Each structure stands twice: as structure tokens, then as C-alpha cells.
Amino acid sequence: MTRVLVVDDEPQILRALRINLRARDYEVDTAADGTEALRKAGSWHPDLIVLDLGLPDIEGLDVIHGLRGWTPTPIIVLSGRAGSRDKVEALEAGADDYVTKPFTIEELVARIRAVSRRVGPGESVPSVAVGGHTVDLAGKTVTAADGTALRLTPTEWHLLEILVRNPGKLISQRQLLAEVWGPHYTSETHYLRQYMAQLRRKLEPDHTHPRHLLTEPGMGYRFQP
């Protein structure tokens, strides 16, 4: 059973999530502040953490930094802060996804499932389906349904590989730019727009209405299987 630690200072949210997640066969524990969250993360060892940013004692971003100092446990931020800057800062600190309040339990559970399916470090995924194409991560090839090989540039491949190795996870613009082009290019967002448009034209059935290579405006990109 997947263990989920829910961290929020609103008792009604803690109660609602405890009831709804347990009804969906998750094992749930809760924390009302950052200090308790860090203590329970260290003693209970959850499989995933749902974290509010506006905590009464420790800023949520500092809790993320504290957790990332010793654990790769996935973190989904659940916050009333809807600004792009807050979302980007949370992702840069090490959060895996960001859900804005108000939210539906169905949306949150979908994000939890997507993050839980994400491939962990060092695990191999031989192939991934993107639309009607098969992406062979080991062989670094892309093949259409009819067996035709699709040519990608090295930059296109690098960008696609990062996304498909993290299904459902929101990858920030800064992270993609730093990993693909280098740390001196983290403000060159037009690079991402250009190359994502190229990938969509090659991989999506309708590149004007992408279903798999998605943009999260002002934040980054997500591969939706």
C-alpha cells in the first residue's frame, strides 16, 4: 500500500484528504506544520508527500530543501499560491508537481498516480509509446507504427528523453535548458518553444493540439503517456 504524507495547516483539508485517499487504498498520515512534516518523513518514510507551501512555522520551500537533502521521495505541492514564480521556485527546489487550490480530489489522485509511476533513478525503461511512435530509450531510436525510422536531431532526442523518462512529471523550463543546453542558457526559453514545436510536428498526430508533449504555461513541460 502506497504511503502518503499530507502536510497542511488547514484541519479541514487534512481531514478531507485523509478520508478520500484512504478510500482509494492509500495509507495516509498527516502533519500540520513543517517541523512535524520533516520528523514524520524521517520516521514514517512515506512513498509520496503532498505539501502546502504556506505553513505556520517553516516556509514550504525550506521544507522541500530539507527533504531533498536526504530523500528523493516524490513531492506534490498543494498550494493556494497560483503565481508562476511560486510554481517555478517549488519545482526548482525539488518538487515533482504543483496543484493549485481549489482542487478536486480526482485531479490530485491523478497527479499522485502519475508521479508514482515515474521512473526512479537508475531504472531502465526499454521503450515508451508517444502517439503512434515507439521511443526506444536503450537504442536511442524512434519508430513509427509502420516500422519507419524517424530521425531526430541530437538536441531533439535529449529533450524528448528527459520528458519520457519522467512520465507525468512537470519539468521546469530552467531544468530542461540547463540539462540540454547548459547552465548558461537557463533564460533562453525560445529554444524550448522551437524544439518542442519540432518534436510535436514529428510525434503528435495533431501538433496543433498536442496530447502527449504538453506545455504548462510559465512553468515548463510535461510528457503525458
PDB file of C-alpha atoms in Angstrom:
ATOM      1  CA  MET A   1       0.000   0.000   0.000  1.00  0.00           C
ATOM      2  CA  THR A   2       1.368   3.434  -1.002  1.00  0.00           C
ATOM      3  CA  ARG A   3       2.130   5.673   1.957  1.00  0.00           C
ATOM      4  CA  VAL A   4       1.183   9.346   1.528  1.00  0.00           C
ATOM      5  CA  LEU A   5       2.153  12.079   3.992  1.00  0.00           C
ATOM      6  CA  VAL A   6      -0.167  15.101   3.712  1.00  0.00           C
ATOM      7  CA  VAL A   7       1.199  18.377   5.098  1.00  0.00           C
ATOM      8  CA  ASP A   8      -1.197  21.324   5.517  1.00  0.00           C
ATOM      9  CA  ASP A   9      -2.150  23.726   8.291  1.00  0.00           C
ATOM     10  CA  GLU A  10      -5.875  23.630   7.428  1.00  0.00           C
ATOM     11  CA  PRO A  11      -7.576  20.894   9.517  1.00  0.00           C
ATOM     12  CA  GLN A  12     -10.464  20.520   7.058  1.00  0.00           C
ATOM     13  CA  ILE A  13      -8.066  19.794   4.177  1.00  0.00           C
ATOM     14  CA  LEU A  14      -6.135  17.259   6.253  1.00  0.00           C
ATOM     15  CA  ARG A  15      -9.374  15.529   7.212  1.00  0.00           C
ATOM     16  CA  ALA A  16     -10.781  15.534   3.662  1.00  0.00           C
ATOM     17  CA  LEU A  17      -7.595  14.180   2.116  1.00  0.00           C
ATOM     18  CA  ARG A  18      -7.175  11.549   4.835  1.00  0.00           C
ATOM     19  CA  ILE A  19     -10.700  10.249   4.207  1.00  0.00           C
ATOM     20  CA  ASN A  20     -10.584  10.409   0.400  1.00  0.00           C
ATOM     21  CA  LEU A  21      -7.112   8.936  -0.015  1.00  0.00           C
ATOM     22  CA  ARG A  22      -7.781   6.109   2.435  1.00  0.00           C
ATOM     23  CA  ALA A  23     -10.969   5.341   0.488  1.00  0.00           C
ATOM     24  CA  ARG A  24      -8.707   4.869  -2.549  1.00  0.00           C
ATOM     25  CA  ASP A  25      -6.464   2.415  -0.698  1.00  0.00           C
ATOM     26  CA  TYR A  26      -3.651   4.775   0.241  1.00  0.00           C
ATOM     27  CA  GLU A  27      -2.094   4.652   3.686  1.00  0.00           C
ATOM     28  CA  VAL A  28      -2.204   8.233   4.975  1.00  0.00           C
ATOM     29  CA  ASP A  29      -0.531  10.214   7.729  1.00  0.00           C
ATOM     30  CA  THR A  30      -0.765  13.966   8.251  1.00  0.00           C
ATOM     31  CA  ALA A  31       1.283  16.869   9.562  1.00  0.00           C
ATOM     32  CA  ALA A  32       0.097  20.397  10.383  1.00  0.00           C
ATOM     33  CA  ASP A  33       3.440  22.190  10.122  1.00  0.00           C
ATOM     34  CA  GLY A  34       6.907  21.888   8.608  1.00  0.00           C
ATOM     35  CA  THR A  35       8.649  20.627  11.726  1.00  0.00           C
ATOM     36  CA  GLU A  36       6.192  17.759  12.111  1.00  0.00           C
ATOM     37  CA  ALA A  37       6.440  17.036   8.377  1.00  0.00           C
ATOM     38  CA  LEU A  38      10.223  16.661   8.472  1.00  0.00           C
ATOM     39  CA  ARG A  39      10.013  14.485  11.596  1.00  0.00           C
ATOM     40  CA  LYS A  40       7.377  12.167  10.123  1.00  0.00           C
ATOM     41  CA  ALA A  41       9.165  11.972   6.775  1.00  0.00           C
ATOM     42  CA  GLY A  42      12.238  10.716   8.631  1.00  0.00           C
ATOM     43  CA  SER A  43      10.416   8.255  10.900  1.00  0.00           C
ATOM     44  CA  TRP A  44       7.485   7.038   8.776  1.00  0.00           C
ATOM     45  CA  HIS A  45       9.251   7.004   5.367  1.00  0.00           C
ATOM     46  CA  PRO A  46       6.308   7.875   3.098  1.00  0.00           C
ATOM     47  CA  ASP A  47       6.280   6.923  -0.575  1.00  0.00           C
ATOM     48  CA  LEU A  48       4.974  10.376  -1.527  1.00  0.00           C
ATOM     49  CA  ILE A  49       4.459  13.738   0.174  1.00  0.00           C
ATOM     50  CA  VAL A  50       1.658  16.249  -0.513  1.00  0.00           C
ATOM     51  CA  LEU A  51       2.900  19.589   0.796  1.00  0.00           C
ATOM     52  CA  ASP A  52       1.316  23.007   1.318  1.00  0.00           C
ATOM     53  CA  LEU A  53       3.703  25.963   0.925  1.00  0.00           C
ATOM     54  CA  GLY A  54       2.058  28.261   3.485  1.00  0.00           C
ATOM     55  CA  LEU A  55       2.967  26.556   6.748  1.00  0.00           C
ATOM     56  CA  PRO A  56       2.930  28.318  10.135  1.00  0.00           C
ATOM     57  CA  ASP A  57       6.472  27.558  11.257  1.00  0.00           C
ATOM     58  CA  ILE A  58       8.724  26.752   8.287  1.00  0.00           C
ATOM     59  CA  GLU A  59       8.235  28.003   4.740  1.00  0.00           C
ATOM     60  CA  GLY A  60       7.205  25.173   2.431  1.00  0.00           C
ATOM     61  CA  LEU A  61      10.170  25.807   0.138  1.00  0.00           C
ATOM     62  CA  ASP A  62      12.506  25.279   3.094  1.00  0.00           C
ATOM     63  CA  VAL A  63      10.750  22.001   3.875  1.00  0.00           C
ATOM     64  CA  ILE A  64      11.395  20.887   0.272  1.00  0.00           C
ATOM     65  CA  HIS A  65      15.063  21.851   0.581  1.00  0.00           C
ATOM     66  CA  GLY A  66      15.278  19.977   3.878  1.00  0.00           C
ATOM     67  CA  LEU A  67      13.751  16.846   2.397  1.00  0.00           C
ATOM     68  CA  ARG A  68      15.871  16.969  -0.718  1.00  0.00           C
ATOM     69  CA  GLY A  69      18.976  16.976   1.443  1.00  0.00           C
ATOM     70  CA  TRP A  70      18.444  13.282   2.190  1.00  0.00           C
ATOM     71  CA  THR A  71      15.487  11.769   0.309  1.00  0.00           C
ATOM     72  CA  PRO A  72      14.259  11.536  -3.317  1.00  0.00           C
ATOM     73  CA  THR A  73      10.675  10.885  -2.134  1.00  0.00           C
ATOM     74  CA  PRO A  74       8.286  12.495  -4.656  1.00  0.00           C
ATOM     75  CA  ILE A  75       6.729  15.772  -3.507  1.00  0.00           C
ATOM     76  CA  ILE A  76       3.493  17.256  -4.852  1.00  0.00           C
ATOM     77  CA  VAL A  77       2.955  20.854  -3.782  1.00  0.00           C
ATOM     78  CA  LEU A  78      -0.647  21.710  -2.936  1.00  0.00           C
ATOM     79  CA  SER A  79      -0.934  25.461  -2.592  1.00  0.00           C
ATOM     80  CA  GLY A  80      -3.203  28.470  -2.922  1.00  0.00           C
ATOM     81  CA  ARG A  81      -0.316  30.379  -4.495  1.00  0.00           C
ATOM     82  CA  ALA A  82      -1.194  30.398  -8.181  1.00  0.00           C
ATOM     83  CA  GLY A  83       1.612  32.622  -9.492  1.00  0.00           C
ATOM     84  CA  SER A  84       4.099  31.194 -11.983  1.00  0.00           C
ATOM     85  CA  ARG A  85       7.013  32.380  -9.836  1.00  0.00           C
ATOM     86  CA  ASP A  86       5.837  30.337  -6.840  1.00  0.00           C
ATOM     87  CA  LYS A  87       5.394  27.267  -9.023  1.00  0.00           C
ATOM     88  CA  VAL A  88       8.798  27.610 -10.645  1.00  0.00           C
ATOM     89  CA  GLU A  89      10.501  28.141  -7.266  1.00  0.00           C
ATOM     90  CA  ALA A  90       8.856  24.999  -5.883  1.00  0.00           C
ATOM     91  CA  LEU A  91       9.912  22.950  -8.907  1.00  0.00           C
ATOM     92  CA  GLU A  92      13.440  24.327  -8.770  1.00  0.00           C
ATOM     93  CA  ALA A  93      13.620  23.456  -5.065  1.00  0.00           C
ATOM     94  CA  GLY A  94      12.847  19.837  -5.906  1.00  0.00           C
ATOM     95  CA  ALA A  95       9.064  19.421  -6.044  1.00  0.00           C
ATOM     96  CA  ASP A  96       7.805  16.928  -8.617  1.00  0.00           C
ATOM     97  CA  ASP A  97       4.464  18.578  -9.362  1.00  0.00           C
ATOM     98  CA  TYR A  98       2.251  21.503  -8.333  1.00  0.00           C
ATOM     99  CA  VAL A  99      -1.516  21.515  -7.774  1.00  0.00           C
ATOM    100  CA  THR A 100      -3.282  24.832  -7.148  1.00  0.00           C
ATOM    101  CA  LYS A 101      -6.078  25.251  -4.607  1.00  0.00           C
ATOM    102  CA  PRO A 102      -9.025  24.925  -5.009  1.00  0.00           C
ATOM    103  CA  PHE A 103      -8.680  21.453  -6.481  1.00  0.00           C
ATOM    104  CA  THR A 104     -10.677  18.271  -6.935  1.00  0.00           C
ATOM    105  CA  ILE A 105      -9.709  15.005  -5.294  1.00  0.00           C
ATOM    106  CA  GLU A 106      -9.797  13.402  -8.751  1.00  0.00           C
ATOM    107  CA  GLU A 107      -7.144  15.823 -10.022  1.00  0.00           C
ATOM    108  CA  LEU A 108      -4.912  15.257  -7.012  1.00  0.00           C
ATOM    109  CA  VAL A 109      -5.227  11.459  -7.216  1.00  0.00           C
ATOM    110  CA  ALA A 110      -4.377  11.598 -10.937  1.00  0.00           C
ATOM    111  CA  ARG A 111      -1.225  13.584 -10.124  1.00  0.00           C
ATOM    112  CA  ILE A 112      -0.312  11.180  -7.322  1.00  0.00           C
ATOM    113  CA  ARG A 113      -0.669   8.225  -9.673  1.00  0.00           C
ATOM    114  CA  ALA A 114       1.347   9.941 -12.401  1.00  0.00           C
ATOM    115  CA  VAL A 115       4.189  10.834 -10.043  1.00  0.00           C
ATOM    116  CA  SER A 116       4.116   7.340  -8.502  1.00  0.00           C
ATOM    117  CA  ARG A 117       4.526   5.804 -11.968  1.00  0.00           C
ATOM    118  CA  ARG A 118       7.542   7.948 -12.668  1.00  0.00           C
ATOM    119  CA  VAL A 119      10.693   6.019 -13.353  1.00  0.00           C
ATOM    120  CA  GLY A 120      13.139   6.174 -10.474  1.00  0.00           C
ATOM    121  CA  PRO A 121      16.862   6.902 -10.912  1.00  0.00           C
ATOM    122  CA  GLY A 122      18.778   4.025 -12.362  1.00  0.00           C
ATOM    123  CA  GLU A 123      15.741   2.097 -13.524  1.00  0.00           C
ATOM    124  CA  SER A 124      15.573   1.159 -17.173  1.00  0.00           C
ATOM    125  CA  VAL A 125      12.646   1.722 -19.477  1.00  0.00           C
ATOM    126  CA  PRO A 126      13.319  -0.036 -22.773  1.00  0.00           C
ATOM    127  CA  SER A 127      10.600   1.720 -24.777  1.00  0.00           C
ATOM    128  CA  VAL A 128       7.846   4.297 -24.433  1.00  0.00           C
ATOM    129  CA  ALA A 129       4.845   4.945 -26.686  1.00  0.00           C
ATOM    130  CA  VAL A 130       4.358   8.543 -27.835  1.00  0.00           C
ATOM    131  CA  GLY A 131       1.267   8.740 -30.005  1.00  0.00           C
ATOM    132  CA  GLY A 132       1.755   6.198 -32.764  1.00  0.00           C
ATOM    133  CA  HIS A 133       5.528   6.086 -32.295  1.00  0.00           C
ATOM    134  CA  THR A 134       7.774   3.860 -30.188  1.00  0.00           C
ATOM    135  CA  VAL A 135      10.675   5.557 -28.435  1.00  0.00           C
ATOM    136  CA  ASP A 136      13.448   3.036 -27.729  1.00  0.00           C
ATOM    137  CA  LEU A 137      15.467   4.596 -24.912  1.00  0.00           C
ATOM    138  CA  ALA A 138      18.147   1.920 -24.924  1.00  0.00           C
ATOM    139  CA  GLY A 139      18.702   2.010 -28.671  1.00  0.00           C
ATOM    140  CA  LYS A 140      18.038   5.771 -28.946  1.00  0.00           C
ATOM    141  CA  THR A 141      15.641   5.301 -31.849  1.00  0.00           C
ATOM    142  CA  VAL A 142      12.108   6.382 -32.697  1.00  0.00           C
ATOM    143  CA  THR A 143       9.933   4.164 -34.895  1.00  0.00           C
ATOM    144  CA  ALA A 144       6.530   4.856 -36.454  1.00  0.00           C
ATOM    145  CA  ALA A 145       3.687   2.326 -36.301  1.00  0.00           C
ATOM    146  CA  ASP A 146       4.564   1.082 -39.810  1.00  0.00           C
ATOM    147  CA  GLY A 147       8.168   0.425 -38.778  1.00  0.00           C
ATOM    148  CA  THR A 148       9.614   3.522 -40.414  1.00  0.00           C
ATOM    149  CA  ALA A 149      12.512   5.043 -38.522  1.00  0.00           C
ATOM    150  CA  LEU A 150      12.045   8.678 -37.529  1.00  0.00           C
ATOM    151  CA  ARG A 151      15.103  10.884 -37.471  1.00  0.00           C
ATOM    152  CA  LEU A 152      15.625  13.229 -34.519  1.00  0.00           C
ATOM    153  CA  THR A 153      18.476  15.670 -34.071  1.00  0.00           C
ATOM    154  CA  PRO A 154      20.705  15.101 -31.003  1.00  0.00           C
ATOM    155  CA  THR A 155      19.069  18.089 -29.281  1.00  0.00           C
ATOM    156  CA  GLU A 156      15.550  16.841 -30.057  1.00  0.00           C
ATOM    157  CA  TRP A 157      16.456  13.411 -28.716  1.00  0.00           C
ATOM    158  CA  HIS A 158      17.975  14.781 -25.494  1.00  0.00           C
ATOM    159  CA  LEU A 159      14.883  16.888 -24.810  1.00  0.00           C
ATOM    160  CA  LEU A 160      12.494  14.014 -25.584  1.00  0.00           C
ATOM    161  CA  GLU A 161      14.478  11.555 -23.450  1.00  0.00           C
ATOM    162  CA  ILE A 162      14.263  13.753 -20.351  1.00  0.00           C
ATOM    163  CA  LEU A 163      10.500  14.095 -20.735  1.00  0.00           C
ATOM    164  CA  VAL A 164       9.643  10.447 -21.452  1.00  0.00           C
ATOM    165  CA  ARG A 165      11.851   9.199 -18.599  1.00  0.00           C
ATOM    166  CA  ASN A 166       9.650  11.250 -16.267  1.00  0.00           C
ATOM    167  CA  PRO A 167       6.072  10.438 -17.339  1.00  0.00           C
ATOM    168  CA  GLY A 168       3.511  12.763 -15.837  1.00  0.00           C
ATOM    169  CA  LYS A 169       6.130  14.913 -14.121  1.00  0.00           C
ATOM    170  CA  LEU A 170       6.264  18.653 -14.716  1.00  0.00           C
ATOM    171  CA  ILE A 171       9.826  19.545 -15.756  1.00  0.00           C
ATOM    172  CA  SER A 172      10.687  23.219 -15.338  1.00  0.00           C
ATOM    173  CA  GLN A 173      11.985  25.333 -18.198  1.00  0.00           C
ATOM    174  CA  ARG A 174      15.196  26.066 -16.271  1.00  0.00           C
ATOM    175  CA  GLN A 175      15.875  22.380 -15.670  1.00  0.00           C
ATOM    176  CA  LEU A 176      15.375  21.460 -19.320  1.00  0.00           C
ATOM    177  CA  LEU A 177      17.511  24.333 -20.560  1.00  0.00           C
ATOM    178  CA  ALA A 178      20.288  23.553 -18.078  1.00  0.00           C
ATOM    179  CA  GLU A 179      20.327  19.824 -18.889  1.00  0.00           C
ATOM    180  CA  VAL A 180      20.075  20.147 -22.678  1.00  0.00           C
ATOM    181  CA  TRP A 181      21.964  23.370 -23.431  1.00  0.00           C
ATOM    182  CA  GLY A 182      23.916  24.057 -20.234  1.00  0.00           C
ATOM    183  CA  PRO A 183      23.690  26.299 -17.150  1.00  0.00           C
ATOM    184  CA  HIS A 184      24.389  29.490 -19.098  1.00  0.00           C
ATOM    185  CA  TYR A 185      21.211  29.084 -21.190  1.00  0.00           C
ATOM    186  CA  THR A 186      18.533  28.937 -18.486  1.00  0.00           C
ATOM    187  CA  SER A 187      16.825  32.112 -19.734  1.00  0.00           C
ATOM    188  CA  GLU A 188      16.695  31.100 -23.408  1.00  0.00           C
ATOM    189  CA  THR A 189      13.106  29.866 -23.313  1.00  0.00           C
ATOM    190  CA  HIS A 190      12.684  30.424 -27.058  1.00  0.00           C
ATOM    191  CA  TYR A 191      14.973  27.418 -27.593  1.00  0.00           C
ATOM    192  CA  LEU A 192      12.423  25.229 -25.832  1.00  0.00           C
ATOM    193  CA  ARG A 193       9.486  26.618 -27.789  1.00  0.00           C
ATOM    194  CA  GLN A 194      11.278  25.978 -31.068  1.00  0.00           C
ATOM    195  CA  TYR A 195      12.383  22.427 -30.314  1.00  0.00           C
ATOM    196  CA  MET A 196       9.130  21.391 -28.670  1.00  0.00           C
ATOM    197  CA  ALA A 197       7.286  22.592 -31.765  1.00  0.00           C
ATOM    198  CA  GLN A 198       9.599  20.425 -33.897  1.00  0.00           C
ATOM    199  CA  LEU A 199       9.044  17.370 -31.700  1.00  0.00           C
ATOM    200  CA  ARG A 200       5.283  17.825 -31.809  1.00  0.00           C
ATOM    201  CA  ARG A 201       5.301  18.055 -35.597  1.00  0.00           C
ATOM    202  CA  LYS A 202       7.200  14.776 -35.734  1.00  0.00           C
ATOM    203  CA  LEU A 203       5.440  12.822 -32.959  1.00  0.00           C
ATOM    204  CA  GLU A 204       1.953  14.169 -32.293  1.00  0.00           C
ATOM    205  CA  PRO A 205      -0.986  13.096 -34.522  1.00  0.00           C
ATOM    206  CA  ASP A 206      -2.124  16.749 -34.468  1.00  0.00           C
ATOM    207  CA  HIS A 207       0.746  19.036 -33.500  1.00  0.00           C
ATOM    208  CA  THR A 208      -1.624  21.991 -33.040  1.00  0.00           C
ATOM    209  CA  HIS A 209      -3.500  20.080 -30.319  1.00  0.00           C
ATOM    210  CA  PRO A 210      -0.798  18.012 -28.571  1.00  0.00           C
ATOM    211  CA  ARG A 211      -1.892  15.161 -26.317  1.00  0.00           C
ATOM    212  CA  HIS A 212       1.477  13.900 -25.067  1.00  0.00           C
ATOM    213  CA  LEU A 213       4.065  16.723 -25.150  1.00  0.00           C
ATOM    214  CA  LEU A 214       2.273  19.326 -23.073  1.00  0.00           C
ATOM    215  CA  THR A 215       3.121  22.897 -22.123  1.00  0.00           C
ATOM    216  CA  GLU A 216       2.443  24.207 -18.626  1.00  0.00           C
ATOM    217  CA  PRO A 217       2.451  27.981 -19.339  1.00  0.00           C
ATOM    218  CA  GLY A 218       5.148  29.885 -17.494  1.00  0.00           C
ATOM    219  CA  MET A 219       6.448  26.734 -15.799  1.00  0.00           C
ATOM    220  CA  GLY A 220       7.678  24.010 -18.094  1.00  0.00           C
ATOM    221  CA  TYR A 221       6.684  20.869 -19.982  1.00  0.00           C
ATOM    222  CA  ARG A 222       5.148  17.506 -19.207  1.00  0.00           C
ATOM    223  CA  PHE A 223       5.051  14.155 -21.036  1.00  0.00           C
ATOM    224  CA  GLN A 224       1.581  12.679 -20.726  1.00  0.00           C
ATOM    225  CA  PRO A 225       1.580   8.967 -21.657  1.00  0.00           C
TER     226      PRO A 225
END
